CSV table of C-alpha atoms in Angstrom, one decimal:
chain,number,residue,atom,x,y,z
A,509,UNK,CA,94.9,130.6,114.2
A,510,UNK,CA,97.7,130.0,111.5
A,511,UNK,CA,98.9,126.9,109.5
A,512,UNK,CA,102.1,125.0,109.2
A,513,UNK,CA,101.7,122.8,106.1
A,514,UNK,CA,103.8,120.2,104.4
A,515,UNK,CA,107.8,120.0,105.1
A,516,UNK,CA,110.0,117.1,104.9
A,517,UNK,CA,113.0,116.0,107.4
A,518,UNK,CA,114.4,113.0,109.1
A,519,UNK,CA,113.0,114.0,112.3
A,520,UNK,CA,109.7,116.2,112.4
A,521,UNK,CA,108.5,117.1,108.9
A,522,UNK,CA,106.6,120.2,110.1
A,523,UNK,CA,108.0,120.7,113.8
A,524,UNK,CA,110.9,119.7,115.7
A,525,UNK,CA,110.8,120.8,119.3
A,526,UNK,CA,113.9,120.3,121.5
A,527,UNK,CA,113.4,120.7,125.4
A,528,UNK,CA,110.9,123.3,124.7
A,529,UNK,CA,107.3,123.6,126.1
A,530,UNK,CA,105.0,124.0,123.1
A,531,UNK,CA,101.3,124.8,122.9
A,532,UNK,CA,99.4,124.1,119.8
A,533,UNK,CA,95.9,125.8,120.4
A,534,UNK,CA,93.2,128.0,119.3
A,535,UNK,CA,92.5,127.1,115.6
A,536,UNK,CA,96.1,126.2,114.6
A,537,UNK,CA,96.7,123.5,112.1
A,538,UNK,CA,100.0,121.5,111.5
A,539,UNK,CA,99.4,119.0,108.5
A,540,UNK,CA,100.8,116.8,105.9
A,541,UNK,CA,104.5,116.7,107.0
A,542,UNK,CA,106.7,113.8,106.1
A,543,UNK,CA,109.6,112.3,108.0
A,544,UNK,CA,112.2,109.6,107.2
A,545,UNK,CA,113.1,108.8,110.9
A,546,UNK,CA,110.1,109.7,112.8
A,547,UNK,CA,107.2,112.2,113.3
A,548,UNK,CA,105.7,113.3,110.1
A,549,UNK,CA,104.2,116.1,111.6
A,550,UNK,CA,106.0,116.7,115.0
A,551,UNK,CA,108.9,115.3,116.8
A,552,UNK,CA,109.3,116.1,120.5
A,553,UNK,CA,112.8,115.6,122.0
A,554,UNK,CA,112.1,116.2,125.5
A,555,UNK,CA,110.0,119.2,127.0
A,556,UNK,CA,106.3,119.1,126.8
A,557,UNK,CA,103.7,119.7,123.9
A,558,UNK,CA,100.0,120.5,124.6
A,559,UNK,CA,97.3,120.4,122.1
A,560,UNK,CA,94.0,122.3,123.0
A,561,UNK,CA,91.1,124.3,121.9
A,562,UNK,CA,90.1,123.6,118.3
A,563,UNK,CA,93.6,122.8,116.8
A,564,UNK,CA,94.6,120.1,114.5
A,565,UNK,CA,97.5,117.9,113.8
A,566,UNK,CA,96.7,115.9,110.6
A,567,UNK,CA,97.9,113.9,107.6
A,568,UNK,CA,101.4,113.4,108.8
A,569,UNK,CA,103.2,110.4,107.6
A,570,UNK,CA,106.6,108.7,107.6
A,571,UNK,CA,108.5,106.6,104.7
A,572,UNK,CA,109.7,102.9,104.9
A,573,UNK,CA,108.6,101.3,108.1
A,574,UNK,CA,109.4,104.2,110.4
A,575,UNK,CA,107.3,104.8,113.3
A,576,UNK,CA,105.1,107.9,114.4
A,577,UNK,CA,103.2,109.1,111.4
A,578,UNK,CA,101.9,112.2,113.0
A,579,UNK,CA,103.8,112.5,116.3
A,580,UNK,CA,106.9,110.9,117.9
A,581,UNK,CA,107.9,111.4,121.7
A,582,UNK,CA,111.7,110.7,121.6
A,583,UNK,CA,112.5,107.5,123.8
A,584,UNK,CA,114.5,108.5,127.0
A,585,UNK,CA,114.0,112.0,126.8
A,586,UNK,CA,111.2,112.5,129.2
A,587,UNK,CA,108.9,114.0,126.7
A,588,UNK,CA,105.3,114.8,127.8
A,589,UNK,CA,102.5,115.4,125.7
A,590,UNK,CA,98.9,116.6,126.9
A,591,UNK,CA,96.0,116.4,124.6
A,592,UNK,CA,93.5,118.7,126.4
A,593,UNK,CA,91.4,119.4,123.1
A,594,UNK,CA,91.7,119.4,119.4
A,595,UNK,CA,92.0,116.7,116.9
A,596,UNK,CA,95.0,114.6,116.0
A,597,UNK,CA,94.2,112.5,112.9
A,598,UNK,CA,95.1,110.7,109.9
A,599,UNK,CA,98.6,109.9,110.7
A,600,UNK,CA,100.3,107.1,108.3
A,601,UNK,CA,103.5,105.3,109.7
A,602,UNK,CA,105.7,103.9,107.0
A,603,UNK,CA,104.9,103.4,103.3
A,604,UNK,CA,101.6,101.6,102.8
A,605,UNK,CA,101.1,102.0,106.6
A,606,UNK,CA,103.7,99.3,107.2
A,607,UNK,CA,105.4,101.2,110.2
A,608,UNK,CA,104.4,101.4,113.9
A,609,UNK,CA,102.3,103.9,115.6
A,610,UNK,CA,100.1,105.7,112.9
A,611,UNK,CA,99.2,108.9,114.9
A,612,UNK,CA,101.4,108.7,118.0
A,613,UNK,CA,104.6,107.2,119.0
A,614,UNK,CA,105.1,107.1,122.9
A,615,UNK,CA,108.7,106.0,123.6
A,616,UNK,CA,109.9,104.8,127.0
A,617,UNK,CA,110.1,107.2,129.7
A,618,UNK,CA,107.7,109.5,128.0
A,619,UNK,CA,104.2,110.1,128.9
A,620,UNK,CA,100.9,110.9,127.1
A,621,UNK,CA,98.1,112.3,129.1
A,622,UNK,CA,94.6,112.7,127.3
A,623,UNK,CA,92.1,115.0,128.9
A,624,UNK,CA,89.9,115.8,125.9
A,625,UNK,CA,89.9,116.0,122.3
A,626,UNK,CA,90.3,113.4,119.7
A,627,UNK,CA,93.0,111.1,118.3
A,628,UNK,CA,91.4,109.2,115.1
A,629,UNK,CA,92.0,107.6,112.0
A,630,UNK,CA,95.4,106.6,112.2
A,631,UNK,CA,97.1,103.8,110.1
A,632,UNK,CA,100.0,101.6,110.8
A,633,UNK,CA,100.9,97.7,110.8
A,634,UNK,CA,100.8,98.1,114.7
A,635,UNK,CA,99.1,100.6,116.8
A,636,UNK,CA,96.8,102.2,114.4
A,637,UNK,CA,96.2,105.3,116.4
A,638,UNK,CA,99.0,105.0,119.2
A,639,UNK,CA,102.0,102.9,119.8
A,640,UNK,CA,103.5,102.9,123.3
A,641,UNK,CA,106.5,102.0,125.2
A,642,UNK,CA,105.8,104.6,127.9
A,643,UNK,CA,102.8,105.6,130.0
A,644,UNK,CA,99.5,106.6,128.7
A,645,UNK,CA,96.9,108.2,131.1
A,646,UNK,CA,93.4,108.8,129.7
A,647,UNK,CA,91.0,111.1,131.7
A,648,UNK,CA,88.7,112.0,128.9
A,649,UNK,CA,88.3,112.5,124.9
A,650,UNK,CA,88.1,109.8,122.4
A,651,UNK,CA,90.6,107.5,120.6
A,652,UNK,CA,88.7,106.0,117.5
A,653,UNK,CA,88.9,104.4,114.4
A,654,UNK,CA,92.5,103.3,114.0
A,655,UNK,CA,93.7,100.7,111.7
A,656,UNK,CA,96.3,98.3,112.2
A,657,UNK,CA,97.3,95.4,109.9
A,658,UNK,CA,98.5,93.2,112.9
A,659,UNK,CA,98.2,94.4,116.5
A,660,UNK,CA,96.2,97.1,118.2
A,661,UNK,CA,93.9,99.1,116.1
A,662,UNK,CA,93.6,102.1,118.3
A,663,UNK,CA,96.4,101.3,121.1
A,664,UNK,CA,99.3,99.0,121.0
A,665,UNK,CA,101.6,98.5,124.2
A,666,UNK,CA,105.1,97.3,124.1
A,667,UNK,CA,108.0,96.1,126.3
A,668,UNK,CA,111.0,97.8,124.9
A,669,UNK,CA,113.7,95.8,126.4
A,670,UNK,CA,114.4,94.1,129.9
A,671,UNK,CA,115.8,96.9,131.3
A,672,UNK,CA,113.3,99.3,130.5
A,673,UNK,CA,109.8,99.1,132.3
A,674,UNK,CA,107.0,98.0,130.1
A,675,UNK,CA,104.2,100.3,128.9
A,676,UNK,CA,101.1,101.0,130.9
A,677,UNK,CA,97.5,102.4,130.0
A,678,UNK,CA,95.2,103.7,132.6
A,679,UNK,CA,91.8,104.6,131.5
A,680,UNK,CA,89.9,107.1,134.1
A,681,UNK,CA,87.5,108.3,131.6
A,682,UNK,CA,86.9,109.0,127.8
A,683,UNK,CA,86.1,106.5,125.0
A,684,UNK,CA,88.2,104.1,123.0
A,685,UNK,CA,86.1,103.0,120.1
A,686,UNK,CA,86.0,101.5,116.6
A,687,UNK,CA,89.5,100.3,116.1
A,688,UNK,CA,90.3,97.5,113.7
A,689,UNK,CA,93.1,95.0,113.6
A,690,UNK,CA,94.2,91.4,113.3
A,691,UNK,CA,94.8,91.1,117.0
A,692,UNK,CA,93.1,93.5,119.6
A,693,UNK,CA,90.6,95.8,117.5
A,694,UNK,CA,91.1,98.5,120.4
A,695,UNK,CA,93.9,97.6,122.7
A,696,UNK,CA,96.6,95.1,122.3
A,697,UNK,CA,98.8,94.4,125.6
A,698,UNK,CA,102.3,93.2,124.6
A,699,UNK,CA,104.8,91.3,126.8
A,700,UNK,CA,104.4,92.3,130.5
A,701,UNK,CA,102.4,95.3,129.9
A,702,UNK,CA,99.3,96.5,132.0
A,703,UNK,CA,96.0,98.1,131.3
A,704,UNK,CA,94.0,99.6,134.2
A,705,UNK,CA,90.4,100.5,133.3
A,706,UNK,CA,88.8,102.4,136.2
A,707,UNK,CA,86.4,104.4,134.0
A,708,UNK,CA,85.2,105.3,130.4
A,709,UNK,CA,84.4,103.0,127.8
A,710,UNK,CA,86.1,100.6,125.4
A,711,UNK,CA,83.7,99.6,122.9
A,712,UNK,CA,82.9,98.3,119.3
A,713,UNK,CA,86.5,96.9,118.2
A,714,UNK,CA,86.9,94.4,115.5
A,715,UNK,CA,89.8,91.9,115.1
A,716,UNK,CA,90.1,89.6,112.2
A,717,UNK,CA,91.5,87.0,114.5
A,718,UNK,CA,91.6,87.2,118.4
A,719,UNK,CA,90.5,90.2,120.7
A,720,UNK,CA,87.6,92.2,119.1
A,721,UNK,CA,88.3,94.8,121.8
A,722,UNK,CA,91.3,93.9,123.8
A,723,UNK,CA,94.1,91.2,123.0
A,724,UNK,CA,96.2,90.1,126.1
A,725,UNK,CA,99.6,88.9,124.8
A,726,UNK,CA,101.7,85.9,126.1
A,727,UNK,CA,104.0,85.9,129.2
A,728,UNK,CA,107.6,86.5,129.0
A,729,UNK,CA,110.4,85.6,131.0
A,730,UNK,CA,112.5,88.5,132.6
A,731,UNK,CA,115.6,88.0,134.5
A,732,UNK,CA,114.6,84.4,135.2
A,733,UNK,CA,111.1,85.4,136.2
A,734,UNK,CA,107.9,84.7,134.2
A,735,UNK,CA,105.9,88.1,133.6
A,736,UNK,CA,102.5,88.2,132.7
A,737,UNK,CA,100.4,90.8,131.0
A,738,UNK,CA,97.9,92.6,133.3
A,739,UNK,CA,94.5,93.7,132.8
A,740,UNK,CA,92.5,95.3,135.7
A,741,UNK,CA,89.0,96.4,135.5
A,742,UNK,CA,87.5,98.1,138.4
A,743,UNK,CA,85.1,100.6,136.6
A,744,UNK,CA,84.0,101.5,133.3
A,745,UNK,CA,82.8,99.3,130.4
A,746,UNK,CA,84.2,97.1,127.8
A,747,UNK,CA,81.3,96.3,125.2
A,748,UNK,CA,80.4,95.6,121.6
A,749,UNK,CA,83.6,94.1,120.3
A,750,UNK,CA,83.6,91.2,117.6
A,751,UNK,CA,86.3,88.8,116.4
A,752,UNK,CA,86.7,85.6,114.6
A,753,UNK,CA,87.8,83.7,117.5
A,754,UNK,CA,86.7,85.8,120.5
């Protein structure tokens, strides 16, 4: 049990973890932190954070156009996050949700593994629930009801630079559902990114322009080679999306 409520900082309004292994479990709550440079609730600089049981991380926000309303996994640090249970909810990136990655920012060379629990109700310009430059592996749980003004209501994948590998999302199980955005109601693939659906369900996304469930972005030239976004569907289902233009 226990609660960490409020707090304001540049990094990690409620909690900053530097190269530690942190577990937020039981009925613990971290809520309503505000950060001006990332991670309204939690900022992870290396190490591992695990959310389990009935724990909640909720209501974090960032100012300006800063990313990672609830949680920020620092780029290049090798940080890891495991969601085994609990709920991460209501993150808001930037003033008027004008930043990136409403609930979780996954930096390059970091990994988010979801085995259970919920990530829900995030708001951002892009990546309503999650924005990723790194690796996401989804084995279970639910990502739902994210809202993005432009790209990726639930999940938006990015290529950081030509020297860092593009983001990947592997769905082995679980559900991604109910996201809304301009492009990619549930999932948006940015330049050169890869989504592999080997199980689970992607459903009921809404896009005001293109890609009710999934929007696949354009090719990009990298070191003289044309690189394409990759969507691989070997199992699972994609169903029920709606968009103005497909």
